[in-house]
Backbone as a chain_set.jsonl record, in Angstrom:
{"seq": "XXXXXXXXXXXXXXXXXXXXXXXXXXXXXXXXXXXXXXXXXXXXXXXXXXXXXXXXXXXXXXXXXXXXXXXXXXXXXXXXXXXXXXXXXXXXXXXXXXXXXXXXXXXXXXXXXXXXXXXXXXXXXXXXXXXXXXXXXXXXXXXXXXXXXXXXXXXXXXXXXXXXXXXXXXXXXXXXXX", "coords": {"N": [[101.627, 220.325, -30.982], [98.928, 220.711, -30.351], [98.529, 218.1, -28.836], [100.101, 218.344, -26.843], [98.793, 220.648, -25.559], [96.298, 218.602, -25.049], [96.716, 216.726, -23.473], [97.543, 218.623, -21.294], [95.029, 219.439, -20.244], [93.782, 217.245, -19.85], [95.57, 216.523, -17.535], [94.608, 218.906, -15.943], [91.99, 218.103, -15.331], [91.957, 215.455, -14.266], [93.254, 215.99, -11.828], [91.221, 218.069, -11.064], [89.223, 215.776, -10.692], [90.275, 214.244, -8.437], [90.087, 216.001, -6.463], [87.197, 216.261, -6.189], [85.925, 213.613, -5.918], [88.153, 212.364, -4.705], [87.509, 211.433, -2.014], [85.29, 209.758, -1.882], [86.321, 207.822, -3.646], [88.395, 206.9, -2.078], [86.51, 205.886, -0.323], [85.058, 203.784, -1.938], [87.468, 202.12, -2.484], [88.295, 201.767, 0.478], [85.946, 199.798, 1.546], [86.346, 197.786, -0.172], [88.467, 196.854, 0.358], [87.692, 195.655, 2.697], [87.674, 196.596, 5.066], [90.395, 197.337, 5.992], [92.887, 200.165, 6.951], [95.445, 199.716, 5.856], [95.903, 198.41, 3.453], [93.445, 200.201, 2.015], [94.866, 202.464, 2.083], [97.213, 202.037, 0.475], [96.215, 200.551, -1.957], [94.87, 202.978, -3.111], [96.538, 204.735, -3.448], [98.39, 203.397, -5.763], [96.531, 202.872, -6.898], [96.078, 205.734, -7.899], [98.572, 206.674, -8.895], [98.806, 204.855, -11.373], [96.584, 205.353, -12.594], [97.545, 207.831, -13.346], [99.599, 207.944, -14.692], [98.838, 206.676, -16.829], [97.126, 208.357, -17.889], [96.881, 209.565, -20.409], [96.077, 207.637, -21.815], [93.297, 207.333, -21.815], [90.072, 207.694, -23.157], [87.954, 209.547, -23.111], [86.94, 211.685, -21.627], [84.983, 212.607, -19.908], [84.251, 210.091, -18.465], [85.934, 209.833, -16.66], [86.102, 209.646, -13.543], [84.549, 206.614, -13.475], [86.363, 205.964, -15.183], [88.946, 206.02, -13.128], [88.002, 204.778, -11.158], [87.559, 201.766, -11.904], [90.536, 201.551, -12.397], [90.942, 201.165, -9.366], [89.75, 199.407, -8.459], [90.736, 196.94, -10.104], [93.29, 197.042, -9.221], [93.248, 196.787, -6.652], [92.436, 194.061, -6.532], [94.571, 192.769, -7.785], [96.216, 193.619, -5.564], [95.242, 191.626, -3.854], [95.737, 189.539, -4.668], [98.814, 189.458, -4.873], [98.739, 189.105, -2.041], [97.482, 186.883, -1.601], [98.929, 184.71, -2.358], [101.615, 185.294, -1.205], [100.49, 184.919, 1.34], [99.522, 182.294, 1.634], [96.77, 181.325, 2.002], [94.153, 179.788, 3.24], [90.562, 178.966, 2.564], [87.611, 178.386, 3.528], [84.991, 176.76, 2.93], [81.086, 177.28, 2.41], [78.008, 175.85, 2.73], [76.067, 175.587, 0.261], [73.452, 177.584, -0.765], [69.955, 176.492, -1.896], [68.507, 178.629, -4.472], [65.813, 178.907, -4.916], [64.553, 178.492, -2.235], [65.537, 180.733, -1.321], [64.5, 182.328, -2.903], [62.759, 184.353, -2.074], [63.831, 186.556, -0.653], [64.981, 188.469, -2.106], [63.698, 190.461, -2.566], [63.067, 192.287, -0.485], [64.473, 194.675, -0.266], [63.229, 196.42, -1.956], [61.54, 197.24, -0.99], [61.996, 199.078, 0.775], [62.141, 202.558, 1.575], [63.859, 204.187, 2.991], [67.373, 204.914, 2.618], [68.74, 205.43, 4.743], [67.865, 204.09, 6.701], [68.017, 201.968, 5.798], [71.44, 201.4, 6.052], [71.867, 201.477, 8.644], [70.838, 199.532, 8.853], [72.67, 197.557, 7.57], [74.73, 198.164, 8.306], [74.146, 196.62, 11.321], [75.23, 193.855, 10.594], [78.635, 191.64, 10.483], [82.141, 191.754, 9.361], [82.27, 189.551, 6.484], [80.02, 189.569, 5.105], [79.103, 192.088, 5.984], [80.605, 193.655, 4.535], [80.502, 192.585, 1.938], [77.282, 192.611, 1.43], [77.511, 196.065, 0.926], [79.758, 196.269, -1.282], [77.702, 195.155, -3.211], [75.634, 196.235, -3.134], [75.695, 199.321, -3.383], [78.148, 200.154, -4.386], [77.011, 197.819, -6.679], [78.096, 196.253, -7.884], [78.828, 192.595, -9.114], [78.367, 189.322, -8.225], [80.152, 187.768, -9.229], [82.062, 189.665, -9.715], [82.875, 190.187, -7.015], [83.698, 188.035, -5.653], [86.184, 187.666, -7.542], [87.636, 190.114, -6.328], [87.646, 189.897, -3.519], [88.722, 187.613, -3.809], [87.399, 184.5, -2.893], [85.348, 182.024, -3.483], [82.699, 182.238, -6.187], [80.562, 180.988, -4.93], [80.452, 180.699, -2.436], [80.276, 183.856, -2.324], [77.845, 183.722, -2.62], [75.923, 182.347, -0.702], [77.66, 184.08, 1.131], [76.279, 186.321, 0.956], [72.846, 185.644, 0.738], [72.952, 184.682, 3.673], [73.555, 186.956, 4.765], [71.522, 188.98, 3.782], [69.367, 187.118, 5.357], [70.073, 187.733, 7.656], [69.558, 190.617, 7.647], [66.921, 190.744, 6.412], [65.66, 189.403, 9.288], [66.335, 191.093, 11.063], [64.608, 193.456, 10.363], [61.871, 192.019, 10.635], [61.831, 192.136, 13.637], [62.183, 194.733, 13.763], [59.787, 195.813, 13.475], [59.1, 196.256, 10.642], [59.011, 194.445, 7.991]], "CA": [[101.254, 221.273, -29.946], [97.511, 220.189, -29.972], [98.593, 217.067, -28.355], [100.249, 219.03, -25.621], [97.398, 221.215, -24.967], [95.083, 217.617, -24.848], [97.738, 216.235, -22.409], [97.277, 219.342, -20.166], [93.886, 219.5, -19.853], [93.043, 216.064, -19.023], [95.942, 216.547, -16.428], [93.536, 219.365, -14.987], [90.619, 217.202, -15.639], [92.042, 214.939, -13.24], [93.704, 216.968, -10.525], [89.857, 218.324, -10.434], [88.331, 214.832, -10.384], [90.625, 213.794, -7.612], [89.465, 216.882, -5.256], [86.409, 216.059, -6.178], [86.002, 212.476, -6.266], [88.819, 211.599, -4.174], [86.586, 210.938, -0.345], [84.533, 208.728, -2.431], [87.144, 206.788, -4.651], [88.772, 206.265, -0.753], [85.465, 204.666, 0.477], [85.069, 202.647, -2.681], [88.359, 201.119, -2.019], [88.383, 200.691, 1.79], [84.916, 199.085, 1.143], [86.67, 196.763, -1.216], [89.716, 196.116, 1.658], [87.209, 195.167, 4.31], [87.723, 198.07, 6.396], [91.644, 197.153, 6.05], [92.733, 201.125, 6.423], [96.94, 200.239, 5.722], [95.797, 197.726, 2.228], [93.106, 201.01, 0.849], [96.029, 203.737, 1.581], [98.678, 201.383, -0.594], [95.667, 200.48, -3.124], [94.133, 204.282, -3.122], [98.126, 205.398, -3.846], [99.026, 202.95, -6.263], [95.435, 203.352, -8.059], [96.108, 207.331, -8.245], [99.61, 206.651, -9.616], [98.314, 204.112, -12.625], [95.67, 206.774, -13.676], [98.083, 209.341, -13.738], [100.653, 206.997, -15.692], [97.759, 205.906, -17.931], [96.448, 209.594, -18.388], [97.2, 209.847, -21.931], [95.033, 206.623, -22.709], [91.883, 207.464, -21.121], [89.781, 208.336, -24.95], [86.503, 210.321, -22.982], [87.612, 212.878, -19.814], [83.572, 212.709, -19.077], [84.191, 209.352, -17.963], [87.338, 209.815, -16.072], [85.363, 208.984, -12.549], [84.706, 205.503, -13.735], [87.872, 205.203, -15.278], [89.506, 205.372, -11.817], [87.384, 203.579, -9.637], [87.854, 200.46, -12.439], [91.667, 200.866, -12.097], [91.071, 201.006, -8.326], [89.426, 197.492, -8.676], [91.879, 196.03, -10.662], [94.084, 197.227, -8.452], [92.851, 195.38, -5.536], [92.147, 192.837, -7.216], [95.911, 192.706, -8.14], [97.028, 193.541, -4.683], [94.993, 190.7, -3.087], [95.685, 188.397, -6.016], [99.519, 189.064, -4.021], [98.598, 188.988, -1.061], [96.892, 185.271, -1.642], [100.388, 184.063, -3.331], [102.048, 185.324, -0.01], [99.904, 184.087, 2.62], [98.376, 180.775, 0.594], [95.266, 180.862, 2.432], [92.946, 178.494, 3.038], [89.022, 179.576, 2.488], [86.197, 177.543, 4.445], [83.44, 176.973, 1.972], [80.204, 177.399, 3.376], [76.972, 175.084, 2.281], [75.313, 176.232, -0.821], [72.094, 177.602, -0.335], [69.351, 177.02, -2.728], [68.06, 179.61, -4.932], [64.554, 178.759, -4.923], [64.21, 178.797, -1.152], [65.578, 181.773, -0.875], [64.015, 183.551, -3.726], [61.704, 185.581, -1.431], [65.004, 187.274, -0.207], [65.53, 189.23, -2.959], [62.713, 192.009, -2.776], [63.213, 193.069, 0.882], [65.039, 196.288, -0.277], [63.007, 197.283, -2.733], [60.174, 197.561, 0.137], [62.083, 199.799, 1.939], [62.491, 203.737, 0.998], [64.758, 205.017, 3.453], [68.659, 204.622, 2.677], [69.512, 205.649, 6.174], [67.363, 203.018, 7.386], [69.029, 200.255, 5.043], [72.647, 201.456, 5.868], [71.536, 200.68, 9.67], [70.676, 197.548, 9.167], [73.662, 196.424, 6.778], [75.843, 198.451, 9.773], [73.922, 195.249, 12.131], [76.092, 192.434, 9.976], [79.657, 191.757, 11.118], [83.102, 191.077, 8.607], [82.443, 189.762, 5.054], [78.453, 189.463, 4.822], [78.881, 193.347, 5.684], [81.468, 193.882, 3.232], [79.648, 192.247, 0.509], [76.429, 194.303, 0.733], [78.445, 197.16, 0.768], [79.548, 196.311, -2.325], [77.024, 194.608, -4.075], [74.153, 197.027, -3.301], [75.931, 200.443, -2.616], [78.777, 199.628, -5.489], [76.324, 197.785, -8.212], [78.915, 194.887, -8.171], [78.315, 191.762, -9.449], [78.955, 188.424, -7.467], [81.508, 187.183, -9.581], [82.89, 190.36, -9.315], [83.016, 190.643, -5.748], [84.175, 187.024, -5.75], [87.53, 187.778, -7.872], [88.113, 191.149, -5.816], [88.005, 188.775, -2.62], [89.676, 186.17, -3.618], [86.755, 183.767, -2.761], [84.887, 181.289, -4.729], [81.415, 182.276, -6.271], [79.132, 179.768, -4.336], [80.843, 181.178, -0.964], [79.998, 185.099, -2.178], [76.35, 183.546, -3.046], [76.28, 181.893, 0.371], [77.05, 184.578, 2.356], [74.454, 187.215, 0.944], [71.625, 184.952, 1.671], [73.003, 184.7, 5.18], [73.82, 188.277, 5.359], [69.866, 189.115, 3.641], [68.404, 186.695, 6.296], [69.856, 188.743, 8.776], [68.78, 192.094, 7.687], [65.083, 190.374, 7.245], [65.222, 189.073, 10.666], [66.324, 192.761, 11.953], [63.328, 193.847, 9.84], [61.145, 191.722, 11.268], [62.468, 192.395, 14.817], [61.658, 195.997, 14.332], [58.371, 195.544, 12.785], [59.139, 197.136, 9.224], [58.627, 194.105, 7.013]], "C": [[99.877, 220.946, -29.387], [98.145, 219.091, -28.4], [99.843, 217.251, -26.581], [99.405, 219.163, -24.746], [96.677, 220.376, -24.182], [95.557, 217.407, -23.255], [97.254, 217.061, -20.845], [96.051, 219.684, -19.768], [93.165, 218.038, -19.322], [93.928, 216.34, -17.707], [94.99, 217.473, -15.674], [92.276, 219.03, -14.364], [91.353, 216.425, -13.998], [92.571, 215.319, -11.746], [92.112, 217.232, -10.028], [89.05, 216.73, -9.914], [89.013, 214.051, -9.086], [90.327, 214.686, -6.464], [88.233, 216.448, -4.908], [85.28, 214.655, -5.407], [86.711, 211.632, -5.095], [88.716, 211.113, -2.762], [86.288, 209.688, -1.191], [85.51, 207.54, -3.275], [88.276, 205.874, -3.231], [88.093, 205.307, 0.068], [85.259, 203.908, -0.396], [86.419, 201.664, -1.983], [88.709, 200.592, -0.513], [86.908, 199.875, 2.065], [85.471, 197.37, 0.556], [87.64, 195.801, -0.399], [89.045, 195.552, 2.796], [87.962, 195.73, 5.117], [89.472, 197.885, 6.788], [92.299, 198.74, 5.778], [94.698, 201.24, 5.483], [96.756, 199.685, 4.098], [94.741, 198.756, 1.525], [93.797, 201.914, 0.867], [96.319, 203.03, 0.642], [97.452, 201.297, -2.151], [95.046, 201.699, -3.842], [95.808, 204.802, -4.444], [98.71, 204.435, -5.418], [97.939, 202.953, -7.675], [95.602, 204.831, -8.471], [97.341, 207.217, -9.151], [99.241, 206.077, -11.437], [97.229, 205.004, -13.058], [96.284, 207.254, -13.836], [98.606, 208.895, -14.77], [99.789, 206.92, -17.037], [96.934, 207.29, -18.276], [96.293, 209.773, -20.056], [96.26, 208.743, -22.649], [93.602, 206.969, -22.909], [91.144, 208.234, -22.848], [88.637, 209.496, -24.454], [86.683, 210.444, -21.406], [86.405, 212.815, -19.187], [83.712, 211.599, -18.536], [85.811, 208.893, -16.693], [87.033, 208.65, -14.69], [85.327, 207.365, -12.536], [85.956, 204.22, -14.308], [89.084, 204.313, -13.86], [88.813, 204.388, -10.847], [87.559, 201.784, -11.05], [89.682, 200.219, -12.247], [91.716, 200.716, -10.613], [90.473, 199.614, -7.731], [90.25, 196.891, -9.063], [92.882, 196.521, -9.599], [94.058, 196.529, -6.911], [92.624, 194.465, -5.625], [93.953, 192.163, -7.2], [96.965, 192.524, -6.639], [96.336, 192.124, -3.374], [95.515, 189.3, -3.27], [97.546, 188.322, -5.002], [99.974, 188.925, -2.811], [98.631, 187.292, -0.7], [98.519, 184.481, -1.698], [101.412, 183.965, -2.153], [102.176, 184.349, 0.881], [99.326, 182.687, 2.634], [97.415, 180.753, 1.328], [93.982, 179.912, 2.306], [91.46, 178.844, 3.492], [88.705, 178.348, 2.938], [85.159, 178.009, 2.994], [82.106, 176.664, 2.877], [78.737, 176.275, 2.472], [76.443, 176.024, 1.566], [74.087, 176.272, -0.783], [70.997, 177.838, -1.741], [68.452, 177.961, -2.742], [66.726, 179.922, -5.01], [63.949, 178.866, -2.986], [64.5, 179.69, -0.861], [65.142, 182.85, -1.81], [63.383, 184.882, -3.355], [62.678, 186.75, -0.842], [64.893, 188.362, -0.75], [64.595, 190.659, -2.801], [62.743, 192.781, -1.443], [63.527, 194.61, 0.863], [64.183, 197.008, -0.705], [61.348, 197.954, -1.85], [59.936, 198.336, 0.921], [62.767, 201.355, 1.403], [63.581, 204.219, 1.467], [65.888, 204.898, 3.638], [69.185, 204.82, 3.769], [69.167, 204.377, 6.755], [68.439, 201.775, 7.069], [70.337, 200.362, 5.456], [72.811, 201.44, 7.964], [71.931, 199.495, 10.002], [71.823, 197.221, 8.594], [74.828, 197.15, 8.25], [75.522, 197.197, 11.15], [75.125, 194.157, 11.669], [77.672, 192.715, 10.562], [80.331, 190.805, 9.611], [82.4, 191.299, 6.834], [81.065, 189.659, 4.663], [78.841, 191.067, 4.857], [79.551, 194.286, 4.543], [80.532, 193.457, 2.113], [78.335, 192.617, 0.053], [76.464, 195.214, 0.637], [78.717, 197.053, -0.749], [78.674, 195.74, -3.336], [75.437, 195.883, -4.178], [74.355, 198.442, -3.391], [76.568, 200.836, -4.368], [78.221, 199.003, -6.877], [77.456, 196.507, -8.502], [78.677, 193.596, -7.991], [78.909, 190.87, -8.671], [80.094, 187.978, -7.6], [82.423, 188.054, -9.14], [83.696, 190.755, -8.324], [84.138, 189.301, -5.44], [85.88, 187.161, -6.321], [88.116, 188.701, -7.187], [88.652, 189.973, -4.438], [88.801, 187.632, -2.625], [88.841, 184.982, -3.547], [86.02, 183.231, -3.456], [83.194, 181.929, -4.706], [80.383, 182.141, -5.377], [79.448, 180.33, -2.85], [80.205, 182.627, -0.773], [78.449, 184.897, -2.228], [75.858, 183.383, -1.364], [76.366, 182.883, 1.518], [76.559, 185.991, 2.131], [73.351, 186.917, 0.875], [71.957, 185.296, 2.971], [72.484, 186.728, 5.566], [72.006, 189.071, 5.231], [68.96, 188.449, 4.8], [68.612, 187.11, 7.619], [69.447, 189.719, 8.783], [67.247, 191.763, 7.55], [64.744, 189.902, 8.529], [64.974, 190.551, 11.173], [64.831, 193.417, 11.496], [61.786, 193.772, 10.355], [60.8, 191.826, 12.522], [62.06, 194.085, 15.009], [60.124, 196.339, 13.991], [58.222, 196.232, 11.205], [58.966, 196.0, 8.047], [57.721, 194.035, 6.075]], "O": [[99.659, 220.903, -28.176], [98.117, 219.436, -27.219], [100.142, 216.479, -25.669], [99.111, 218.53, -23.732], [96.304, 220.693, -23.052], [95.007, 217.768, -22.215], [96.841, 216.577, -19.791], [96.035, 220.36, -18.739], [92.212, 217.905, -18.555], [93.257, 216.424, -16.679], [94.465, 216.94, -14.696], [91.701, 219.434, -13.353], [91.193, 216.898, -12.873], [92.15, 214.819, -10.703], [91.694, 216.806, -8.952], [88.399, 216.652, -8.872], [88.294, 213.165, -8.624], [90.304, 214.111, -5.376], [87.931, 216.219, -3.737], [84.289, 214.736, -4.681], [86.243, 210.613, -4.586], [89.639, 210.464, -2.27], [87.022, 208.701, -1.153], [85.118, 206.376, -3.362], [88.755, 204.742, -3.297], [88.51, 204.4, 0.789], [85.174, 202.8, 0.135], [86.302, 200.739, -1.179], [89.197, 199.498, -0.227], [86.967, 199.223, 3.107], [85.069, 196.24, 0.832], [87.695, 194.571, -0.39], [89.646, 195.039, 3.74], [88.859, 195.233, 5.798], [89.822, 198.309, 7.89], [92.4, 198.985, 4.576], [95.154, 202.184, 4.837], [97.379, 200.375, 3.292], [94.773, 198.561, 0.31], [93.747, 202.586, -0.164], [95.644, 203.295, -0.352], [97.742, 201.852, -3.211], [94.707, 201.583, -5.02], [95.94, 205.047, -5.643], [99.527, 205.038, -6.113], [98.206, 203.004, -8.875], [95.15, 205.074, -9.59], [97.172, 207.695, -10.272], [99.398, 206.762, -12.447], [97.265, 205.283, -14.257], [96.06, 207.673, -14.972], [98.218, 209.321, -15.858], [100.249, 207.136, -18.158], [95.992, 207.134, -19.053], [95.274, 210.216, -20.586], [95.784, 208.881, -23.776], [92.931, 206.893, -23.938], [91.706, 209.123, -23.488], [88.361, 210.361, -25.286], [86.607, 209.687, -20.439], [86.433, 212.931, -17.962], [83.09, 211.791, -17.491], [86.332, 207.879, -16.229], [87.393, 207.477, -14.599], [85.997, 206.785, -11.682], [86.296, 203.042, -14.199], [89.61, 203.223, -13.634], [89.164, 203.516, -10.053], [87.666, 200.703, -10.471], [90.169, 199.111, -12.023], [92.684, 200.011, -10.329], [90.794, 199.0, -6.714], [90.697, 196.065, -8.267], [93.165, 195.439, -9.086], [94.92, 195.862, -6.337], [92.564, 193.779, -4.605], [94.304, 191.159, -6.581], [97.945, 191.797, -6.476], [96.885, 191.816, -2.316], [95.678, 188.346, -2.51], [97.718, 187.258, -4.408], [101.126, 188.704, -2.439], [99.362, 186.648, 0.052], [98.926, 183.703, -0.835], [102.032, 182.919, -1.963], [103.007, 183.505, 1.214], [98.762, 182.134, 3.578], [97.015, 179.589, 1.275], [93.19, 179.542, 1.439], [91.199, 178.989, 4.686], [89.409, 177.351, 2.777], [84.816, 179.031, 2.4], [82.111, 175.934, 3.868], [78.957, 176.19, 1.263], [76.289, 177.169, 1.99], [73.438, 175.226, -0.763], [71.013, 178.83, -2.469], [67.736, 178.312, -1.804], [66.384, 181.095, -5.162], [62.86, 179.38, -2.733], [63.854, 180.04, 0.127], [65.345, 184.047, -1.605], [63.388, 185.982, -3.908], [62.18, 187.849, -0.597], [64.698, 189.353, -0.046], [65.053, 191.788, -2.975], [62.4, 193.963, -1.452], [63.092, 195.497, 1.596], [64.028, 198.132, -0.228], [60.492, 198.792, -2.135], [58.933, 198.627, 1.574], [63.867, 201.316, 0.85], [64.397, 204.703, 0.682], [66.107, 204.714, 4.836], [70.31, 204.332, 3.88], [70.016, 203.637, 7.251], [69.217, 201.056, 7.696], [70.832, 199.244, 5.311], [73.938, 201.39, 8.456], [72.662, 198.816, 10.723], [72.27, 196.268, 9.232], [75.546, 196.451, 8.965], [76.451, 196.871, 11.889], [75.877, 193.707, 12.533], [77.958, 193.814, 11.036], [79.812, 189.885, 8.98], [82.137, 192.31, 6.182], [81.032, 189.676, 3.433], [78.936, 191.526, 3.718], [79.136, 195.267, 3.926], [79.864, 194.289, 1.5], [78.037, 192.885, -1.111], [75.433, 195.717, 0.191], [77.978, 197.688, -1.501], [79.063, 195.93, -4.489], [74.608, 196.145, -5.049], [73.3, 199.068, -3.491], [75.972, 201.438, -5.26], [78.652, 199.369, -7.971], [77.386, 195.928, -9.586], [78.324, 193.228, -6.871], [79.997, 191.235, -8.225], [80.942, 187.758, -6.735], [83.377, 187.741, -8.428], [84.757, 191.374, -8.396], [85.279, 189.539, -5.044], [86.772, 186.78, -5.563], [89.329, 188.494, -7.156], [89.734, 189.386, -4.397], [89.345, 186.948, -1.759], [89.398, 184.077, -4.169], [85.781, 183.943, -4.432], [82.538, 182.093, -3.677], [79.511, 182.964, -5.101], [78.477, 180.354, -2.094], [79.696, 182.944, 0.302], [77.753, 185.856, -1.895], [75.417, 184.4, -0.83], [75.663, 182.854, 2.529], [76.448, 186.766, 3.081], [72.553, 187.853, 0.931], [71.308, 186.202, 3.495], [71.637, 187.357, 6.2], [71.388, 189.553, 6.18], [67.96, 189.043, 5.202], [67.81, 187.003, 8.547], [68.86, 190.082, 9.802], [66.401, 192.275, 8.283], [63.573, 189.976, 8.901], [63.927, 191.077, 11.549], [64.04, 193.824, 12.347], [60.907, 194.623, 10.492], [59.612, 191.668, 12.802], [61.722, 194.603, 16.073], [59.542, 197.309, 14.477], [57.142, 196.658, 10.796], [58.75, 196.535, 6.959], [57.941, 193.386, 5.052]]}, "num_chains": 1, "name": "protein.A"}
């Protein structure tokens, strides 16, 4: 009977965390689709289903939140992974930019207080540079990570957040805020 009870309270648990939660667990994943809105319905729907399915695993309801947005990764991950298999696509690799010349890159943000401001400027970039500081700075996701969600190789996701950084320091510079 316990194990009823448990059952029905995480189901409430999550019913609430999907009212809650569920704007934001929509912009994680059309974030993740590159603004694709028919590939984050199907991945939104198919990530809500596999939590529900998988309700009974989940060991700590305080972490529910995180639970879903990781199956909503794997889940795109999964649905790109057959997408690729589909369409066989052929990626353009882009010249690898070293790390030492662009080291100075890296601190630009932390220079700048006002999140409206920054979400400006990354709204300047166009395609997958804007996608990828979206998730890398917004999200907390790691290159590789972004890299297997995409489909694209490492050195390409490295590649084009330099680019995409040396455009938001140009804009920077351009408005006089560096």
């Amino acid at each position: 009977m316990g194990d009823i009870g448990n059952k029905h309270k995480k189901m409430q648990l999550f019913e609430k965390i999907c009212d809650v939660y569920g704007e934001e667990i929509k912009r994680f994943i059309y974030a993740l689709t590159r603004n694709d809105p028919f590939a984050s319905e199907e991945i939104f729907q198919n990530a809500m289903v596999g939590a529900l399915k998988d309700l009974y695993y989940l060991r700590d309801s305080s972490k529910m939140k995180a639970w879903i947005l990781a199956i909503a990764k794997a889940e795109s991950k999964r649905y790109y992974a057959e997408k690729q298999k589909k369409n066989n696509y052929e990626y353009y690799m882009f010249l690898e930019t070293d790390l030492n010349q662009n080291a100075h890159m890296y601190d630009f943000t932390k220079s700048i207080e006002d999140r409206d401001y920054i979400k400006a400027l990354i709204e300047c970039l166009k395609g997958a540079e804007k996608q990828l500081c979206i998730l890398y700075y917004y999200y907390g996701l790691t290159f590789k990570e972004i890299a297997s969600i995409l489909g694209l190789n490492y050195n390409t996701i490295r590649s084009l957040h330099f680019r995409g950084i040396a455009k938001l320091r140009k804009k920077l510079v351009e408005f006089g805020r560096s």
